[in-house]
């Protein structure tokens, strides 16, 4: 072989190897976001809408603080058409006797990530979640929404765009390929991107931490012209007050806490009390501003509280949650990129590295406990001041199983001092008003998205888990159907699992 041929064959070999590696890497990327997990056919649960009358109904009042008994609700074409105390029943309606049940509006999870896991749609419905707000949108999600609308079952979906951030050229390319970011570095790019999101059918633009000021301001003004909302993080380059009049919601309480921490100068082991006092003082000031500028906050409090638990005793957390319903692609993740969002011990980013000594662990525990406590302090103050608080979970980040995790979020909100009535409003009427989705309260003309509970959730917020039936845009899904949905997702997961998780199951 002469030297020329040698280099020719070497070149061809390297090129082929790169193509194969790219295909494998892309396939792995699809798998770790759940895209290779068996998909349940959503249309098997679809049913024709027929007129329904619910008798002996005890319904949550529009104010969300009490129940009204002895009601008769009629539902036609997915809407509540009448509400009365009359005992006369219209002919040709299917009748549901709701004696002894408590009826609340369908619940909202205002911070979810579907990634590549359409089975999640069934988990939401089976847990009484009739509306989700997807905060890292993908073109596939727009397609799923269309499919569900035509023939299928799933919650109503508000879909924000992919995350927009400002990165350098090389990092930007990598972030776009690996995590679906859209890299925008100036006003001109921002304007074009927001117009494209709007044409594609996205409802909002999702802001990420690294966005620069020029791009942020252009995103906000273009979105406002097009009637799109702006949602997401508090960018590192900006002050909280820069968001006023530009952004419609902040994705986590944590973002406000981090903004306070930047002002404070980063709390440490010796300054936790001082920091918590600062957070309390600033929360009172900021509450008035958030109210004035109508900036809503999503909670994701349980996730933050789980950091310490995942660090100290991950096995306990994995045993407590409904791990069998989590998409195994996501929970198993990939050991080649351990800093991702995998759940199991080998891939969980929150877990302490084994080599950490006692002192380092103690400092870490102290830090993350303060972190969570600060979020709870902010929540209580903002909520009491009447800031729009929306319940959200960051579903699919460890350990937030889609659907199930919203009920755990409620428990965290209660622990932070919110009343059951405040929590229910934050999961129904408050997000509904923000979403402008004609749902979120039980009154005439509103969407028939309802949940029938076996016990009173105002007495104990954990009663939201006792779901007898879900009514989704007028379709009645009873417990038997909801259980079938859950079983179908579990079976699909089990068929796709590469690691045995039976030692985490509830029977152990
Ligand atoms: Zn998120």
XYZ file of C-alpha atoms and ligand atoms in Angstrom:
509
model
C 0.000 0.000 0.000
C 1.448 3.359 -0.900
C 1.295 6.277 1.476
C -1.489 8.040 -0.463
C -3.809 5.039 -0.221
C -2.972 4.626 3.436
C -4.231 8.111 4.227
C -7.286 7.608 2.035
C -8.324 4.460 3.940
C -7.472 6.023 7.279
C -9.679 9.001 6.418
C -12.593 6.775 5.400
C -12.255 4.669 8.567
C -12.245 7.701 10.853
C -15.276 9.159 9.085
C -17.231 5.888 9.370
C -16.301 5.570 13.049
C -17.549 9.112 13.684
C -20.848 8.423 11.934
C -21.390 5.234 13.955
C -20.490 7.008 17.214
C -22.883 9.869 16.427
C -25.725 7.442 15.718
C -25.029 5.588 18.973
C -24.785 8.831 20.959
C -28.044 10.123 19.486
C -29.758 6.836 20.313
C -28.469 7.003 23.883
C -29.721 10.588 24.173
C -33.168 9.433 23.089
C -33.075 6.560 25.596
C -32.056 8.615 28.652
C -34.934 11.019 28.065
C -37.368 8.091 27.892
C -37.758 7.866 24.126
C -36.947 4.164 23.754
C -39.399 3.050 26.447
C -42.410 1.151 25.106
C -45.271 3.569 24.429
C -48.800 2.897 25.619
C -51.465 3.541 23.002
C -53.290 6.587 24.399
C -56.266 6.161 22.080
C -57.360 2.899 23.780
C -58.609 5.021 26.710
C -60.473 7.543 24.596
C -64.243 7.492 24.904
C -66.997 9.390 23.131
C -68.329 12.403 24.992
C -71.920 11.953 26.075
C -74.063 14.195 28.263
C -73.620 13.500 31.979
C -75.506 14.555 35.070
C -73.891 14.333 38.507
C -76.351 14.147 41.382
C -75.917 14.631 45.151
C -72.745 16.504 44.403
C -70.678 18.216 47.095
C -68.549 20.715 45.178
C -65.682 23.032 46.023
C -66.943 26.631 46.071
C -65.278 28.986 43.547
C -63.412 30.668 46.447
C -61.880 27.260 47.194
C -62.383 27.475 50.953
C -65.554 25.407 51.493
C -67.800 22.785 49.921
C -71.393 23.292 48.757
C -73.563 20.195 49.109
C -76.722 18.972 47.379
C -75.741 20.145 43.892
C -76.716 18.750 40.502
C -74.182 19.309 37.718
C -74.918 18.798 34.033
C -72.092 18.369 31.549
C -72.378 18.581 27.752
C -69.679 18.738 25.073
C -66.979 18.962 27.695
C -68.462 21.963 29.504
C -70.410 22.445 32.723
C -73.828 23.542 31.404
C -75.798 23.866 34.603
C -75.394 23.824 38.337
C -78.440 23.722 40.584
C -79.980 22.251 43.663
C -82.878 20.856 41.609
C -83.714 17.158 41.870
C -85.192 16.908 38.386
C -82.928 15.020 36.030
C -82.703 15.691 32.293
C -83.543 12.685 30.093
C -80.905 10.829 28.048
C -78.011 11.765 30.339
C -75.809 9.195 32.025
C -76.193 9.666 35.756
C -73.400 9.636 38.327
C -74.520 9.554 41.928
C -71.790 11.427 43.822
C -73.252 10.870 47.295
C -70.442 11.035 49.866
C -67.866 12.294 47.341
C -66.053 15.645 47.322
C -65.695 17.213 43.884
C -62.828 19.557 43.115
C -61.667 21.080 39.814
C -58.992 19.099 37.965
C -55.508 19.763 39.348
C -52.697 21.671 37.636
C -49.015 20.790 37.693
C -47.527 24.077 36.503
C -43.956 22.810 36.113
C -43.428 19.499 34.311
C -40.983 17.977 31.853
C -42.442 15.371 29.541
C -39.114 14.925 27.731
C -39.652 11.932 25.410
C -42.115 10.109 27.654
C -45.708 10.329 26.340
C -46.845 7.643 28.821
C -46.599 10.403 31.441
C -49.833 11.835 30.066
C -51.696 8.848 31.534
C -49.924 9.214 34.904
C -51.166 12.797 35.117
C -54.761 11.901 34.344
C -54.763 8.945 36.767
C -53.584 11.328 39.503
C -56.295 13.908 38.865
C -54.005 16.291 36.954
C -56.060 17.637 34.053
C -53.666 20.432 33.018
C -49.902 20.559 32.808
C -47.514 23.350 31.949
C -44.560 21.902 30.030
C -41.463 24.018 30.616
C -38.901 22.593 28.197
C -41.100 22.213 25.140
C -40.151 20.126 22.112
C -41.789 19.828 18.713
C -42.944 16.311 19.719
C -44.995 17.784 22.573
C -46.909 19.973 20.113
C -47.633 16.811 18.124
C -48.764 14.855 21.214
C -51.129 17.669 22.139
C -52.660 17.549 18.671
C -52.981 13.745 18.773
C -54.569 13.749 22.230
C -57.027 16.353 21.045
C -58.008 14.276 17.999
C -58.081 10.796 19.496
C -56.645 10.068 22.887
C -56.521 10.865 26.545
C -54.201 13.275 28.278
C -54.220 16.464 30.307
C -54.628 19.843 28.658
C -51.165 21.096 27.783
C -49.605 24.558 27.917
C -46.268 24.243 26.141
C -43.353 26.629 26.580
C -40.572 26.771 24.007
C -37.209 25.025 24.368
C -34.928 26.833 26.839
C -33.255 29.929 25.500
C -29.817 30.897 26.800
C -26.751 32.830 25.630
C -23.666 30.664 25.199
C -20.400 30.883 23.306
C -20.381 29.280 19.861
C -18.902 25.862 20.703
C -20.729 25.463 24.037
C -23.907 26.671 22.347
C -23.666 23.966 19.680
C -23.154 21.322 22.366
C -26.082 22.579 24.502
C -28.344 22.595 21.445
C -27.413 19.054 20.473
C -27.340 17.468 23.938
C -30.147 19.302 25.752
C -32.243 21.012 23.118
C -31.350 24.584 24.131
C -31.762 27.409 21.655
C -28.646 29.572 21.786
C -29.441 33.280 21.286
C -26.830 35.944 21.821
C -28.377 39.166 20.523
C -31.651 40.999 19.957
C -31.919 40.168 16.273
C -31.608 36.414 16.875
C -34.039 36.676 19.785
C -36.719 38.359 17.715
C -36.479 35.783 14.920
C -36.524 32.853 17.353
C -39.574 34.078 19.268
C -41.478 34.633 16.005
C -40.635 31.084 14.972
C -41.790 29.647 18.348
C -45.048 31.504 17.882
C -45.576 30.096 14.380
C -44.821 26.583 15.622
C -47.568 26.824 18.252
C -45.621 27.287 21.502
C -47.531 29.199 24.183
C -44.581 30.830 25.927
C -40.839 31.390 25.803
C -38.736 29.592 28.414
C -35.912 31.718 29.812
C -32.792 30.025 31.160
C -30.219 31.297 33.666
C -27.436 32.102 31.181
C -29.378 34.472 28.911
C -27.777 37.917 28.466
C -29.580 41.201 29.020
C -29.910 42.296 25.396
C -31.356 38.939 24.346
C -33.670 38.779 27.359
C -35.141 42.208 26.701
C -35.706 41.416 23.015
C -37.327 38.065 23.866
C -39.668 39.780 26.300
C -40.724 42.575 23.960
C -41.244 40.269 20.954
C -43.228 37.785 23.058
C -45.393 40.580 24.381
C -46.148 41.832 20.843
C -47.182 38.316 19.823
C -49.309 37.680 22.932
C -46.952 34.970 24.207
C -45.977 34.578 27.839
C -42.433 34.657 29.188
C -41.615 32.046 31.834
C -38.599 30.522 33.539
C -35.583 31.394 35.599
C -34.218 34.656 36.971
C -31.217 35.204 34.628
C -27.884 35.479 36.434
C -27.069 38.715 34.648
C -30.280 40.423 35.816
C -31.845 41.631 39.060
C -35.234 40.349 40.124
C -36.650 43.825 39.423
C -35.517 43.571 35.768
C -38.209 40.914 35.313
C -41.071 43.203 36.289
C -43.338 43.937 33.354
C -41.365 41.488 31.196
C -41.849 38.040 32.692
C -45.143 36.358 33.623
C -43.931 33.593 35.874
C -40.863 32.320 37.687
C -40.358 28.561 37.503
C -39.311 27.871 41.095
C -39.353 29.498 44.535
C -35.706 28.489 44.435
C -35.043 31.143 41.777
C -36.135 33.921 44.135
C -34.067 32.369 46.896
C -31.014 32.303 44.600
C -31.593 35.938 43.601
C -31.688 36.845 47.326
C -28.538 34.798 47.867
C -26.707 36.734 45.144
C -27.755 40.010 46.813
C -26.685 38.665 50.204
C -23.281 37.591 48.902
C -23.683 33.774 49.056
C -24.506 32.303 52.457
C -22.150 29.792 54.061
C -21.876 27.477 57.047
C -21.469 30.378 59.504
C -24.097 32.688 58.068
C -27.231 30.528 57.720
C -29.236 32.340 60.412
C -28.238 35.716 59.054
C -29.248 34.590 55.568
C -32.653 33.293 56.712
C -33.334 36.657 58.388
C -32.368 38.423 55.179
C -34.677 36.149 53.152
C -37.562 36.935 55.480
C -37.029 40.681 55.249
C -36.639 40.641 51.449
C -39.662 38.368 50.971
C -41.925 41.006 52.531
C -40.530 43.686 50.203
C -40.590 41.527 47.076
C -44.123 40.245 47.747
C -45.542 43.712 47.160
C -43.561 44.061 43.909
C -44.581 40.630 42.597
C -48.195 41.518 43.300
C -47.908 44.877 41.588
C -46.325 43.360 38.462
C -48.516 40.254 38.498
C -45.551 37.909 38.439
C -46.599 34.368 39.405
C -44.363 31.851 41.183
C -44.290 28.086 40.752
C -43.450 26.107 43.881
C -41.352 22.951 43.144
C -40.723 22.836 46.905
C -40.721 19.075 47.425
C -37.909 18.658 44.903
C -35.778 21.139 46.851
C -36.611 19.452 50.158
C -35.665 16.092 48.661
C -32.063 17.182 47.945
C -30.965 16.540 51.525
C -32.828 13.231 51.682
C -31.341 12.070 48.380
C -27.871 12.992 49.627
C -28.195 11.262 52.966
C -30.409 8.244 52.240
C -31.237 7.797 48.562
C -32.457 4.227 49.063
C -35.117 5.419 51.487
C -36.347 8.024 48.977
C -36.455 5.509 46.133
C -38.478 3.131 48.324
C -40.990 5.818 49.304
C -41.851 6.993 45.813
C -43.749 5.235 43.005
C -40.538 4.376 41.144
C -42.226 1.662 39.075
C -44.169 4.333 37.155
C -41.155 6.483 36.336
C -39.895 6.083 32.772
C -36.929 3.653 33.156
C -34.971 5.416 30.408
C -34.834 8.495 32.642
C -34.381 6.760 36.014
C -31.614 4.456 34.713
C -29.988 7.242 32.678
C -26.443 6.553 31.467
C -23.252 6.106 33.440
C -21.326 7.876 30.664
C -22.962 11.211 31.614
C -23.432 10.991 35.393
C -24.199 14.716 35.873
C -27.593 14.368 34.253
C -30.991 13.669 35.770
C -30.734 9.933 36.469
C -32.440 8.631 39.603
C -30.743 5.369 40.604
C -27.667 5.437 42.876
C -25.005 5.070 40.143
C -26.359 8.041 38.180
C -27.958 10.281 40.826
C -26.251 13.689 40.881
C -27.614 14.626 44.286
C -26.089 11.673 46.122
C -22.888 12.433 48.053
C -19.739 10.977 46.493
C -18.617 7.988 48.593
C -15.222 9.538 49.284
C -16.631 12.593 51.124
C -15.647 12.697 54.787
C -17.917 13.447 57.730
C -17.052 17.131 57.920
C -17.784 17.746 54.266
C -21.098 15.902 54.581
C -22.083 17.952 57.615
C -21.417 21.195 55.751
C -23.337 19.988 52.729
C -26.307 18.943 54.859
C -26.316 22.307 56.596
C -26.200 24.129 53.253
C -29.050 22.209 51.601
C -31.240 22.278 54.714
C -30.902 26.063 54.803
C -31.562 26.208 51.063
C -34.872 24.340 51.453
C -35.837 26.263 54.574
C -35.294 29.587 52.805
C -37.648 28.465 50.016
C -40.309 27.542 52.583
C -39.935 30.940 54.285
C -40.409 32.736 50.950
C -43.438 30.600 50.103
C -45.264 31.301 53.344
C -44.764 35.066 53.100
C -45.663 35.361 49.410
C -48.681 33.128 49.790
C -50.068 35.091 52.756
C -49.560 38.355 50.855
C -51.677 37.011 47.987
C -48.949 36.579 45.351
C -50.074 34.126 42.668
C -48.571 30.815 43.749
C -48.928 27.896 41.319
C -48.255 24.310 42.354
C -45.549 22.620 40.317
C -43.187 19.692 40.722
C -40.456 19.714 38.023
C -41.722 16.208 37.226
C -39.185 13.723 35.875
C -36.330 15.231 37.849
C -35.385 12.775 40.594
C -37.523 11.935 42.644
C -40.635 13.584 41.175
C -42.736 10.887 39.446
C -45.203 12.527 37.032
C -48.695 12.866 38.535
C -47.937 11.260 41.889
C -45.477 13.983 42.815
C -48.092 16.747 42.796
C -49.701 15.190 45.886
C -46.298 15.103 47.602
C -45.833 18.741 46.656
C -49.094 19.506 48.491
C -47.690 17.891 51.646
C -44.572 20.094 51.428
C -46.686 23.212 50.940
C -48.739 22.322 53.987
C -45.590 21.788 56.034
C -44.403 25.244 54.942
C -47.574 26.715 56.414
C -50.080 26.995 53.575
C -53.665 26.065 54.433
C -55.482 23.313 52.529
C -57.669 25.987 50.914
C -54.616 27.978 49.773
C -53.053 24.816 48.343
C -56.209 23.865 46.461
C -56.466 27.357 44.971
C -52.807 27.186 43.942
C -53.525 23.910 42.148
C -56.783 24.992 40.483
C -58.195 28.517 40.163
C -54.905 30.465 40.427
C -53.061 28.619 37.625
C -56.274 28.478 35.573
C -56.527 32.267 35.671
C -52.860 32.580 34.672
C -53.319 30.053 31.850
C -56.644 31.595 30.865
C -57.837 28.037 30.154
C -61.510 28.333 31.137
C -61.086 25.751 33.888
C -60.092 25.695 37.544
C -63.468 26.245 39.163
C -66.780 24.462 39.192
C -69.188 26.903 37.606
C -71.416 27.144 34.554
C -69.558 27.574 31.258
C -66.245 26.249 32.595
C -64.538 23.131 31.238
C -65.724 19.922 32.862
C -62.329 18.982 34.311
C -63.209 17.531 37.705
C -61.899 15.108 40.311
C -64.204 13.108 42.596
C -62.557 12.385 45.943
C -63.596 9.886 48.626
C -62.861 12.289 51.492
C -62.750 16.020 52.212
C -59.405 17.578 51.100
C -60.015 20.743 53.165
C -59.877 18.591 56.319
C -56.645 16.949 55.194
C -54.838 17.818 51.966
C -53.583 14.226 51.595
C -57.175 13.299 50.724
C -56.476 14.555 47.174
C -54.891 11.143 46.645
C -58.192 9.341 47.265
C -59.415 9.637 43.691
C -62.714 7.937 42.841
C -63.037 9.286 39.272
C -61.645 11.935 36.977
C -63.758 13.874 34.513
C -61.548 15.097 31.687
C -63.119 17.554 29.256
C -66.463 15.845 29.919
C -65.221 12.235 29.650
C -65.845 10.170 32.774
C -62.888 7.998 33.809
C -63.758 5.866 36.818
C -61.345 4.146 39.182
C -61.267 0.981 37.065
C -60.163 2.939 33.989
C -57.608 4.967 35.991
C -56.127 1.738 37.382
C -55.895 0.313 33.849
C -53.956 3.392 32.761
C -51.510 2.962 35.618
C -51.136 -0.761 34.939
C -50.458 -0.094 31.243
C -47.678 2.381 32.063
C -46.124 0.028 34.619
C -46.169 -2.845 32.153
C -44.566 -0.747 29.405
C -41.871 0.354 31.880
C -41.238 -3.216 33.046
C -40.885 -4.359 29.420
C -38.287 -1.637 28.812
C -36.336 -1.856 32.062
C -32.634 -2.761 32.005
C -32.173 -2.741 35.784
C -34.175 -4.616 38.385
C -35.832 -2.206 40.842
C -37.890 -4.731 42.819
C -35.871 -4.070 45.999
C -37.325 -0.546 45.985
C -40.927 -1.704 45.635
C -43.567 -0.906 48.248
C -44.080 -4.523 49.246
C -40.522 -4.551 50.658
Zn -37.861 22.338 35.336
